[in-house]
Amino acid sequence: MAFIADSITTFYDKEQDRLSLIFNGKDKKQLLGLMTRQFFKGLLIQLPNWLSQQYTAAMPKTSEQQWEINHLHHQISQQNVAVTYGKIQSNHQIESFLIHTINLTKGESTDSDQKIKLEFLDSSKTTEIILVLSAAQLHKLIGEILKQVHAWDIENPWQEKGITSFSSDTKDRIVH
């Protein structure tokens, strides 16, 4: 049976060297998905190209033009999508699983805000979590995760080449 998540809370667990994703359901049930560094790096190799294909455009573009468009979509979402920072409030043990697969599906949308269905699965496919985000929300989620796992020294695929970024310390920050 699928678990439908309404929201997601992310944080980096230094002890386990894992990214933790707490999926929150309508009934206040929570599931904890753990993501490895290797899995996240693999996701970042494929995600920018997949996301760029979700935006419809009339004109064909060179790879440089497409990268600029992707960069702009990512930067705009970092500024326009709100997140909440804070501590996790949980007084019970949360069932956890190791994320083995993430399936991305373009959803049908009547407005200009394209919906993307993310399906998180464990290796045996017994745990299935569905989270629906807009493309901008997905960009923001990845941007926030990149801040949290800065210790992994992963290059942001949407970062302009030749620019050095500095950000405030995100140690012990949790994003909802």
Short mmCIF file of N, CA and C in Angstrom, two decimals:
data_model
loop_
_atom_site.label_atom_id
_atom_site.label_comp_id
_atom_site.label_asym_id
_atom_site.label_seq_id
_atom_site.Cartn_x
_atom_site.Cartn_y
_atom_site.Cartn_z
N MET A 1 0.84 -1.18 0.00
CA MET A 1 0.00 0.00 0.00
C MET A 1 0.88 1.24 0.00
N ALA A 2 0.48 2.23 -0.72
CA ALA A 2 1.26 3.46 -0.85
C ALA A 2 0.97 4.40 0.32
N PHE A 3 2.01 5.07 0.76
CA PHE A 3 1.92 6.12 1.78
C PHE A 3 1.96 7.44 1.03
N ILE A 4 0.93 8.27 1.18
CA ILE A 4 0.86 9.56 0.50
C ILE A 4 1.39 10.62 1.46
N ALA A 5 2.49 11.26 1.08
CA ALA A 5 3.11 12.28 1.93
C ALA A 5 2.59 13.66 1.54
N ASP A 6 2.27 14.45 2.56
CA ASP A 6 1.84 15.84 2.35
C ASP A 6 3.01 16.80 2.39
N SER A 7 4.03 16.42 3.17
CA SER A 7 5.20 17.29 3.31
C SER A 7 6.41 16.43 3.61
N ILE A 8 7.56 17.08 3.55
CA ILE A 8 8.82 16.36 3.78
C ILE A 8 9.72 17.24 4.64
N THR A 9 10.41 16.60 5.56
CA THR A 9 11.40 17.27 6.40
C THR A 9 12.73 16.59 6.13
N THR A 10 13.77 17.38 5.92
CA THR A 10 15.08 16.81 5.60
C THR A 10 16.13 17.27 6.59
N PHE A 11 17.09 16.39 6.85
CA PHE A 11 18.26 16.76 7.64
C PHE A 11 19.38 15.78 7.37
N TYR A 12 20.60 16.23 7.61
CA TYR A 12 21.78 15.40 7.40
C TYR A 12 22.18 14.79 8.73
N ASP A 13 22.32 13.47 8.77
CA ASP A 13 22.75 12.75 9.96
C ASP A 13 24.24 12.46 9.83
N LYS A 14 25.06 13.22 10.58
CA LYS A 14 26.52 13.07 10.50
C LYS A 14 26.98 11.69 10.94
N GLU A 15 26.37 11.15 11.98
CA GLU A 15 26.81 9.86 12.51
C GLU A 15 26.65 8.74 11.48
N GLN A 16 25.53 8.75 10.77
CA GLN A 16 25.28 7.71 9.77
C GLN A 16 25.78 8.11 8.38
N ASP A 17 26.17 9.38 8.22
CA ASP A 17 26.55 9.94 6.92
C ASP A 17 25.45 9.66 5.90
N ARG A 18 24.23 9.97 6.30
CA ARG A 18 23.05 9.76 5.46
C ARG A 18 22.20 11.02 5.46
N LEU A 19 21.50 11.23 4.36
CA LEU A 19 20.48 12.26 4.30
C LEU A 19 19.19 11.61 4.79
N SER A 20 18.54 12.25 5.73
CA SER A 20 17.29 11.73 6.27
C SER A 20 16.12 12.55 5.73
N LEU A 21 15.11 11.85 5.25
CA LEU A 21 13.90 12.48 4.74
C LEU A 21 12.73 11.94 5.54
N ILE A 22 12.08 12.80 6.30
CA ILE A 22 10.90 12.39 7.05
C ILE A 22 9.68 12.78 6.23
N PHE A 23 8.91 11.77 5.84
CA PHE A 23 7.70 11.98 5.06
C PHE A 23 6.53 12.06 6.03
N ASN A 24 5.75 13.13 5.93
CA ASN A 24 4.63 13.38 6.83
C ASN A 24 3.32 13.19 6.08
N GLY A 25 2.44 12.35 6.63
CA GLY A 25 1.14 12.09 6.02
C GLY A 25 0.05 12.90 6.67
N LYS A 26 -1.15 12.85 6.07
CA LYS A 26 -2.29 13.60 6.60
C LYS A 26 -2.67 13.17 8.01
N ASP A 27 -2.55 11.88 8.27
CA ASP A 27 -2.95 11.35 9.57
C ASP A 27 -1.85 11.49 10.63
N LYS A 28 -0.88 12.36 10.37
CA LYS A 28 0.27 12.63 11.25
C LYS A 28 1.24 11.46 11.34
N LYS A 29 1.02 10.43 10.52
CA LYS A 29 1.97 9.33 10.45
C LYS A 29 3.23 9.82 9.76
N GLN A 30 4.37 9.28 10.18
CA GLN A 30 5.64 9.67 9.59
C GLN A 30 6.44 8.42 9.21
N LEU A 31 7.17 8.52 8.10
CA LEU A 31 8.11 7.49 7.70
C LEU A 31 9.45 8.18 7.43
N LEU A 32 10.53 7.49 7.77
CA LEU A 32 11.87 8.05 7.59
C LEU A 32 12.59 7.32 6.48
N GLY A 33 12.92 8.04 5.41
CA GLY A 33 13.70 7.49 4.32
C GLY A 33 15.14 7.95 4.45
N LEU A 34 16.07 7.03 4.29
CA LEU A 34 17.50 7.35 4.39
C LEU A 34 18.11 7.27 3.01
N MET A 35 18.89 8.30 2.64
CA MET A 35 19.50 8.36 1.33
C MET A 35 21.02 8.43 1.49
N THR A 36 21.71 7.61 0.72
CA THR A 36 23.17 7.59 0.79
C THR A 36 23.75 8.68 -0.12
N ARG A 37 25.01 8.99 0.12
CA ARG A 37 25.76 9.94 -0.70
C ARG A 37 25.80 9.47 -2.15
N GLN A 38 26.11 8.20 -2.35
CA GLN A 38 26.21 7.65 -3.70
C GLN A 38 24.89 7.76 -4.45
N PHE A 39 23.78 7.48 -3.76
CA PHE A 39 22.46 7.57 -4.40
C PHE A 39 22.17 9.01 -4.80
N PHE A 40 22.45 9.97 -3.89
CA PHE A 40 22.17 11.38 -4.17
C PHE A 40 23.01 11.88 -5.34
N LYS A 41 24.28 11.48 -5.38
CA LYS A 41 25.14 11.88 -6.51
C LYS A 41 24.59 11.34 -7.83
N GLY A 42 24.13 10.10 -7.83
CA GLY A 42 23.54 9.52 -9.03
C GLY A 42 22.27 10.24 -9.44
N LEU A 43 21.47 10.64 -8.46
CA LEU A 43 20.25 11.40 -8.74
C LEU A 43 20.59 12.73 -9.41
N LEU A 44 21.62 13.41 -8.90
CA LEU A 44 22.00 14.71 -9.45
C LEU A 44 22.58 14.62 -10.86
N ILE A 45 23.08 13.47 -11.25
CA ILE A 45 23.58 13.30 -12.61
C ILE A 45 22.41 13.32 -13.60
N GLN A 46 21.29 12.70 -13.23
CA GLN A 46 20.16 12.54 -14.13
C GLN A 46 19.09 13.63 -13.99
N LEU A 47 18.93 14.17 -12.80
CA LEU A 47 17.80 15.07 -12.52
C LEU A 47 17.78 16.36 -13.35
N PRO A 48 18.89 17.08 -13.52
CA PRO A 48 18.80 18.33 -14.29
C PRO A 48 18.28 18.12 -15.72
N ASN A 49 18.75 17.09 -16.39
CA ASN A 49 18.29 16.82 -17.74
C ASN A 49 16.81 16.44 -17.74
N TRP A 50 16.40 15.59 -16.80
CA TRP A 50 14.99 15.18 -16.73
C TRP A 50 14.10 16.39 -16.47
N LEU A 51 14.50 17.24 -15.52
CA LEU A 51 13.69 18.43 -15.22
C LEU A 51 13.60 19.36 -16.41
N SER A 52 14.70 19.52 -17.15
CA SER A 52 14.68 20.44 -18.30
C SER A 52 13.69 19.97 -19.36
N GLN A 53 13.46 18.67 -19.45
CA GLN A 53 12.52 18.13 -20.43
C GLN A 53 11.07 18.35 -20.01
N GLN A 54 10.84 18.75 -18.76
CA GLN A 54 9.48 18.95 -18.27
C GLN A 54 8.93 20.33 -18.62
N TYR A 55 9.82 21.25 -18.97
CA TYR A 55 9.40 22.59 -19.36
C TYR A 55 9.18 22.61 -20.86
N THR A 56 8.02 23.06 -21.26
CA THR A 56 7.73 23.10 -22.69
C THR A 56 8.22 24.42 -23.27
N ALA A 57 8.82 24.36 -24.42
CA ALA A 57 9.30 25.55 -25.11
C ALA A 57 9.14 25.33 -26.61
N ALA A 58 8.88 26.40 -27.32
CA ALA A 58 8.62 26.28 -28.74
C ALA A 58 9.89 26.16 -29.58
N MET A 59 10.97 26.75 -29.11
CA MET A 59 12.18 26.80 -29.93
C MET A 59 13.21 25.78 -29.46
N PRO A 60 13.87 25.12 -30.41
CA PRO A 60 14.97 24.24 -30.02
C PRO A 60 16.13 25.10 -29.51
N LYS A 61 16.90 24.56 -28.59
CA LYS A 61 17.97 25.32 -27.96
C LYS A 61 19.29 24.57 -28.06
N THR A 62 20.37 25.35 -28.01
CA THR A 62 21.68 24.73 -27.90
C THR A 62 21.83 24.24 -26.48
N SER A 63 22.83 23.42 -26.21
CA SER A 63 23.03 22.92 -24.85
C SER A 63 23.36 24.06 -23.90
N GLU A 64 24.07 25.09 -24.37
CA GLU A 64 24.38 26.24 -23.51
C GLU A 64 23.12 27.03 -23.17
N GLN A 65 22.24 27.22 -24.17
CA GLN A 65 20.99 27.93 -23.91
C GLN A 65 20.12 27.12 -22.94
N GLN A 66 20.08 25.80 -23.12
CA GLN A 66 19.28 24.96 -22.24
C GLN A 66 19.82 25.03 -20.81
N TRP A 67 21.16 25.03 -20.66
CA TRP A 67 21.74 25.11 -19.32
C TRP A 67 21.36 26.43 -18.67
N GLU A 68 21.39 27.53 -19.41
CA GLU A 68 21.02 28.84 -18.87
C GLU A 68 19.56 28.85 -18.42
N ILE A 69 18.68 28.26 -19.22
CA ILE A 69 17.27 28.18 -18.84
C ILE A 69 17.11 27.34 -17.58
N ASN A 70 17.78 26.18 -17.52
CA ASN A 70 17.72 25.32 -16.33
C ASN A 70 18.22 26.08 -15.11
N HIS A 71 19.32 26.79 -15.26
CA HIS A 71 19.91 27.58 -14.17
C HIS A 71 18.90 28.61 -13.66
N LEU A 72 18.24 29.31 -14.59
CA LEU A 72 17.26 30.32 -14.19
C LEU A 72 16.09 29.70 -13.45
N HIS A 73 15.55 28.58 -13.94
CA HIS A 73 14.45 27.90 -13.25
C HIS A 73 14.87 27.56 -11.82
N HIS A 74 16.08 27.03 -11.67
CA HIS A 74 16.56 26.63 -10.35
C HIS A 74 16.72 27.85 -9.44
N GLN A 75 17.34 28.91 -9.94
CA GLN A 75 17.58 30.10 -9.12
C GLN A 75 16.27 30.77 -8.71
N ILE A 76 15.31 30.86 -9.62
CA ILE A 76 14.02 31.47 -9.30
C ILE A 76 13.31 30.67 -8.23
N SER A 77 13.35 29.35 -8.33
CA SER A 77 12.67 28.52 -7.33
C SER A 77 13.33 28.67 -5.96
N GLN A 78 14.64 28.88 -5.91
CA GLN A 78 15.32 29.05 -4.63
C GLN A 78 14.83 30.32 -3.92
N GLN A 79 14.42 31.31 -4.71
CA GLN A 79 13.96 32.57 -4.13
C GLN A 79 12.46 32.56 -3.85
N ASN A 80 11.67 31.84 -4.64
CA ASN A 80 10.22 31.95 -4.55
C ASN A 80 9.51 30.89 -3.72
N VAL A 81 10.14 29.76 -3.49
CA VAL A 81 9.47 28.68 -2.73
C VAL A 81 9.88 28.80 -1.27
N ALA A 82 8.88 28.88 -0.40
CA ALA A 82 9.13 29.06 1.04
C ALA A 82 9.40 27.71 1.70
N VAL A 83 10.27 27.74 2.70
CA VAL A 83 10.52 26.57 3.54
C VAL A 83 10.47 27.02 5.00
N THR A 84 10.31 26.06 5.88
CA THR A 84 10.29 26.33 7.31
C THR A 84 11.48 25.64 7.94
N TYR A 85 12.22 26.36 8.75
CA TYR A 85 13.37 25.80 9.46
C TYR A 85 12.97 25.59 10.91
N GLY A 86 13.46 24.51 11.52
CA GLY A 86 13.16 24.28 12.92
C GLY A 86 13.60 22.91 13.36
N LYS A 87 13.23 22.58 14.58
CA LYS A 87 13.55 21.29 15.17
C LYS A 87 12.43 20.30 14.89
N ILE A 88 12.80 19.04 14.82
CA ILE A 88 11.81 17.98 14.61
C ILE A 88 11.13 17.70 15.93
N GLN A 89 9.81 17.68 15.89
CA GLN A 89 9.01 17.39 17.07
C GLN A 89 8.43 15.98 16.92
N SER A 90 9.05 15.03 17.57
CA SER A 90 8.55 13.66 17.48
C SER A 90 8.77 12.98 18.83
N ASN A 91 7.71 12.40 19.35
CA ASN A 91 7.82 11.71 20.63
C ASN A 91 7.68 10.20 20.47
N HIS A 92 7.88 9.72 19.25
CA HIS A 92 7.77 8.29 19.00
C HIS A 92 8.83 7.86 17.99
N GLN A 93 9.08 6.57 17.96
CA GLN A 93 10.04 5.99 17.02
C GLN A 93 9.43 6.02 15.62
N ILE A 94 10.19 6.47 14.65
CA ILE A 94 9.71 6.54 13.28
C ILE A 94 10.26 5.36 12.49
N GLU A 95 9.36 4.66 11.81
CA GLU A 95 9.77 3.53 10.97
C GLU A 95 10.67 4.07 9.85
N SER A 96 11.79 3.38 9.60
CA SER A 96 12.72 3.88 8.60
C SER A 96 13.00 2.82 7.53
N PHE A 97 13.51 3.30 6.39
CA PHE A 97 13.90 2.43 5.29
C PHE A 97 14.98 3.13 4.49
N LEU A 98 15.79 2.34 3.79
CA LEU A 98 16.82 2.88 2.92
C LEU A 98 16.22 3.11 1.53
N ILE A 99 16.31 4.33 1.04
CA ILE A 99 15.76 4.65 -0.28
C ILE A 99 16.63 3.97 -1.34
N HIS A 100 15.99 3.15 -2.14
CA HIS A 100 16.69 2.40 -3.19
C HIS A 100 16.37 2.96 -4.57
N THR A 101 15.14 3.46 -4.76
CA THR A 101 14.70 3.93 -6.07
C THR A 101 13.82 5.16 -5.87
N ILE A 102 13.97 6.12 -6.77
CA ILE A 102 13.03 7.24 -6.85
C ILE A 102 12.54 7.28 -8.29
N ASN A 103 11.24 7.11 -8.47
CA ASN A 103 10.62 7.23 -9.79
C ASN A 103 10.02 8.62 -9.91
N LEU A 104 10.32 9.31 -10.99
CA LEU A 104 9.77 10.63 -11.26
C LEU A 104 8.79 10.52 -12.43
N THR A 105 7.60 11.08 -12.27
CA THR A 105 6.60 11.05 -13.31
C THR A 105 6.01 12.45 -13.48
N LYS A 106 5.96 12.90 -14.71
CA LYS A 106 5.35 14.19 -14.99
C LYS A 106 3.84 14.03 -14.85
N GLY A 107 3.25 14.87 -14.03
CA GLY A 107 1.82 14.81 -13.82
C GLY A 107 1.07 15.69 -14.79
N GLU A 108 -0.18 15.38 -14.97
CA GLU A 108 -1.03 16.22 -15.81
C GLU A 108 -1.46 17.42 -14.98
N SER A 109 -1.36 18.59 -15.58
CA SER A 109 -1.68 19.81 -14.86
C SER A 109 -2.44 20.76 -15.77
N THR A 110 -3.48 21.40 -15.22
CA THR A 110 -4.25 22.34 -16.01
C THR A 110 -3.70 23.75 -15.90
N ASP A 111 -2.91 24.02 -14.88
CA ASP A 111 -2.31 25.35 -14.75
C ASP A 111 -0.86 25.32 -15.21
N SER A 112 -0.20 26.44 -15.09
CA SER A 112 1.18 26.54 -15.58
C SER A 112 2.19 25.89 -14.63
N ASP A 113 1.75 25.50 -13.45
CA ASP A 113 2.64 24.92 -12.45
C ASP A 113 2.66 23.40 -12.60
N GLN A 114 3.63 22.90 -13.34
CA GLN A 114 3.75 21.48 -13.63
C GLN A 114 3.93 20.66 -12.35
N LYS A 115 3.16 19.60 -12.19
CA LYS A 115 3.28 18.72 -11.03
C LYS A 115 4.15 17.53 -11.38
N ILE A 116 4.95 17.10 -10.41
CA ILE A 116 5.83 15.96 -10.57
C ILE A 116 5.56 14.99 -9.42
N LYS A 117 5.30 13.75 -9.78
CA LYS A 117 5.07 12.71 -8.76
C LYS A 117 6.40 12.02 -8.49
N LEU A 118 6.81 12.02 -7.22
CA LEU A 118 8.01 11.32 -6.79
C LEU A 118 7.56 10.09 -6.03
N GLU A 119 8.08 8.96 -6.41
CA GLU A 119 7.75 7.69 -5.76
C GLU A 119 9.05 7.13 -5.18
N PHE A 120 9.12 7.06 -3.86
CA PHE A 120 10.29 6.57 -3.15
C PHE A 120 10.06 5.10 -2.77
N LEU A 121 11.01 4.23 -3.12
CA LEU A 121 10.86 2.80 -2.87
C LEU A 121 12.08 2.25 -2.16
N ASP A 122 11.86 1.23 -1.32
CA ASP A 122 13.00 0.49 -0.75
C ASP A 122 13.39 -0.61 -1.73
N SER A 123 14.44 -1.37 -1.42
CA SER A 123 14.95 -2.37 -2.37
C SER A 123 13.95 -3.49 -2.63
N SER A 124 13.13 -3.84 -1.66
CA SER A 124 12.16 -4.92 -1.86
C SER A 124 10.83 -4.40 -2.40
N LYS A 125 10.73 -3.09 -2.55
CA LYS A 125 9.52 -2.43 -3.05
C LYS A 125 8.31 -2.66 -2.13
N THR A 126 8.56 -2.91 -0.85
CA THR A 126 7.47 -3.06 0.11
C THR A 126 7.08 -1.72 0.71
N THR A 127 8.01 -0.76 0.71
CA THR A 127 7.71 0.59 1.18
C THR A 127 7.63 1.48 -0.04
N GLU A 128 6.48 2.15 -0.19
CA GLU A 128 6.26 3.05 -1.31
C GLU A 128 5.69 4.35 -0.76
N ILE A 129 6.40 5.44 -1.00
CA ILE A 129 5.95 6.76 -0.55
C ILE A 129 5.77 7.62 -1.78
N ILE A 130 4.63 8.28 -1.86
CA ILE A 130 4.34 9.16 -2.99
C ILE A 130 4.27 10.59 -2.47
N LEU A 131 5.01 11.46 -3.15
CA LEU A 131 5.04 12.88 -2.83
C LEU A 131 4.88 13.63 -4.15
N VAL A 132 3.94 14.55 -4.20
CA VAL A 132 3.71 15.34 -5.42
C VAL A 132 4.17 16.76 -5.15
N LEU A 133 5.06 17.24 -6.02
CA LEU A 133 5.61 18.59 -5.91
C LEU A 133 5.50 19.29 -7.26
N SER A 134 5.54 20.61 -7.22
CA SER A 134 5.69 21.36 -8.47
C SER A 134 7.17 21.28 -8.85
N ALA A 135 7.48 21.62 -10.09
CA ALA A 135 8.88 21.64 -10.51
C ALA A 135 9.68 22.61 -9.65
N ALA A 136 9.09 23.77 -9.34
CA ALA A 136 9.78 24.75 -8.49
C ALA A 136 10.03 24.19 -7.09
N GLN A 137 9.06 23.47 -6.52
CA GLN A 137 9.25 22.88 -5.20
C GLN A 137 10.34 21.82 -5.23
N LEU A 138 10.41 21.04 -6.30
CA LEU A 138 11.46 20.03 -6.41
C LEU A 138 12.83 20.70 -6.51
N HIS A 139 12.93 21.76 -7.30
CA HIS A 139 14.18 22.52 -7.36
C HIS A 139 14.57 23.03 -5.97
N LYS A 140 13.61 23.56 -5.25
CA LYS A 140 13.89 24.11 -3.91
C LYS A 140 14.33 22.99 -2.97
N LEU A 141 13.66 21.85 -3.02
CA LEU A 141 14.03 20.72 -2.18
C LEU A 141 15.47 20.30 -2.43
N ILE A 142 15.84 20.17 -3.70
CA ILE A 142 17.20 19.77 -4.04
C ILE A 142 18.19 20.84 -3.58
N GLY A 143 17.84 22.11 -3.76
CA GLY A 143 18.70 23.20 -3.31
C GLY A 143 18.94 23.17 -1.81
N GLU A 144 17.89 22.91 -1.04
CA GLU A 144 18.02 22.83 0.41
C GLU A 144 18.84 21.61 0.83
N ILE A 145 18.63 20.49 0.14
CA ILE A 145 19.41 19.29 0.44
C ILE A 145 20.89 19.53 0.15
N LEU A 146 21.19 20.20 -0.95
CA LEU A 146 22.59 20.51 -1.28
C LEU A 146 23.25 21.33 -0.17
N LYS A 147 22.49 22.25 0.43
CA LYS A 147 23.03 23.03 1.56
C LYS A 147 23.33 22.13 2.76
N GLN A 148 22.43 21.19 3.02
CA GLN A 148 22.58 20.33 4.19
C GLN A 148 23.71 19.33 4.06
N VAL A 149 23.98 18.87 2.86
CA VAL A 149 25.01 17.85 2.66
C VAL A 149 26.29 18.46 2.10
N HIS A 150 26.55 19.71 2.45
CA HIS A 150 27.75 20.37 1.92
C HIS A 150 29.02 19.62 2.31
N ALA A 151 28.98 18.84 3.38
CA ALA A 151 30.14 18.03 3.78
C ALA A 151 30.46 16.95 2.74
N TRP A 152 29.49 16.61 1.90
CA TRP A 152 29.70 15.60 0.87
C TRP A 152 30.47 16.16 -0.32
N ASP A 153 30.64 17.47 -0.37
CA ASP A 153 31.39 18.12 -1.45
C ASP A 153 30.83 17.74 -2.82
N ILE A 154 29.53 17.94 -2.97
CA ILE A 154 28.84 17.64 -4.23
C ILE A 154 28.62 18.95 -4.97
N GLU A 155 28.95 18.94 -6.25
CA GLU A 155 28.78 20.13 -7.07
C GLU A 155 27.31 20.31 -7.43
N ASN A 156 26.83 21.54 -7.27
CA ASN A 156 25.46 21.88 -7.66
C ASN A 156 25.40 21.94 -9.19
N PRO A 157 24.61 21.08 -9.83
CA PRO A 157 24.58 21.05 -11.29
C PRO A 157 23.97 22.30 -11.91
N TRP A 158 23.30 23.14 -11.11
CA TRP A 158 22.71 24.37 -11.61
C TRP A 158 23.57 25.60 -11.30
N GLN A 159 24.69 25.40 -10.63
CA GLN A 159 25.58 26.50 -10.26
C GLN A 159 26.32 27.00 -11.50
N GLU A 160 26.38 28.31 -11.65
CA GLU A 160 27.12 28.87 -12.77
C GLU A 160 28.59 28.50 -12.67
N LYS A 161 29.18 28.19 -13.79
CA LYS A 161 30.60 27.84 -13.83
C LYS A 161 31.43 29.11 -13.59
N GLY A 162 32.52 28.97 -12.87
CA GLY A 162 33.39 30.11 -12.62
C GLY A 162 32.94 30.99 -11.47
N ILE A 163 31.85 30.63 -10.81
CA ILE A 163 31.37 31.42 -9.67
C ILE A 163 31.60 30.62 -8.40
N THR A 164 32.12 31.28 -7.41
CA THR A 164 32.30 30.65 -6.11
C THR A 164 31.21 31.14 -5.19
N SER A 165 30.52 30.24 -4.52
CA SER A 165 29.45 30.60 -3.61
C SER A 165 29.87 30.40 -2.18
N PHE A 166 29.35 31.23 -1.34
CA PHE A 166 29.52 31.09 0.09
C PHE A 166 28.14 31.12 0.70
N SER A 167 27.90 30.22 1.64
CA SER A 167 26.60 30.21 2.29
C SER A 167 26.79 30.14 3.79
N SER A 168 25.75 30.49 4.51
CA SER A 168 25.84 30.41 5.96
C SER A 168 25.89 28.96 6.39
N ASP A 169 26.43 28.74 7.55
CA ASP A 169 26.58 27.38 8.07
C ASP A 169 25.21 26.79 8.33
N THR A 170 24.96 25.59 7.83
CA THR A 170 23.67 24.93 8.02
C THR A 170 23.76 23.79 9.01
N LYS A 171 24.81 23.77 9.82
CA LYS A 171 24.95 22.69 10.81
C LYS A 171 23.73 22.67 11.72
N ASP A 172 23.25 21.47 11.94
CA ASP A 172 22.12 21.24 12.85
C ASP A 172 20.85 21.95 12.43
N ARG A 173 20.74 22.39 11.18
CA ARG A 173 19.50 22.99 10.71
C ARG A 173 18.66 21.91 10.08
N ILE A 174 17.41 21.97 10.32
CA ILE A 174 16.46 21.01 9.78
C ILE A 174 15.47 21.78 8.95
N VAL A 175 15.17 21.30 7.76
CA VAL A 175 14.27 21.98 6.87
C VAL A 175 12.96 21.20 6.77
N HIS A 176 11.83 21.90 6.89
CA HIS A 176 10.51 21.28 6.71
C HIS A 176 9.93 21.84 5.44
#
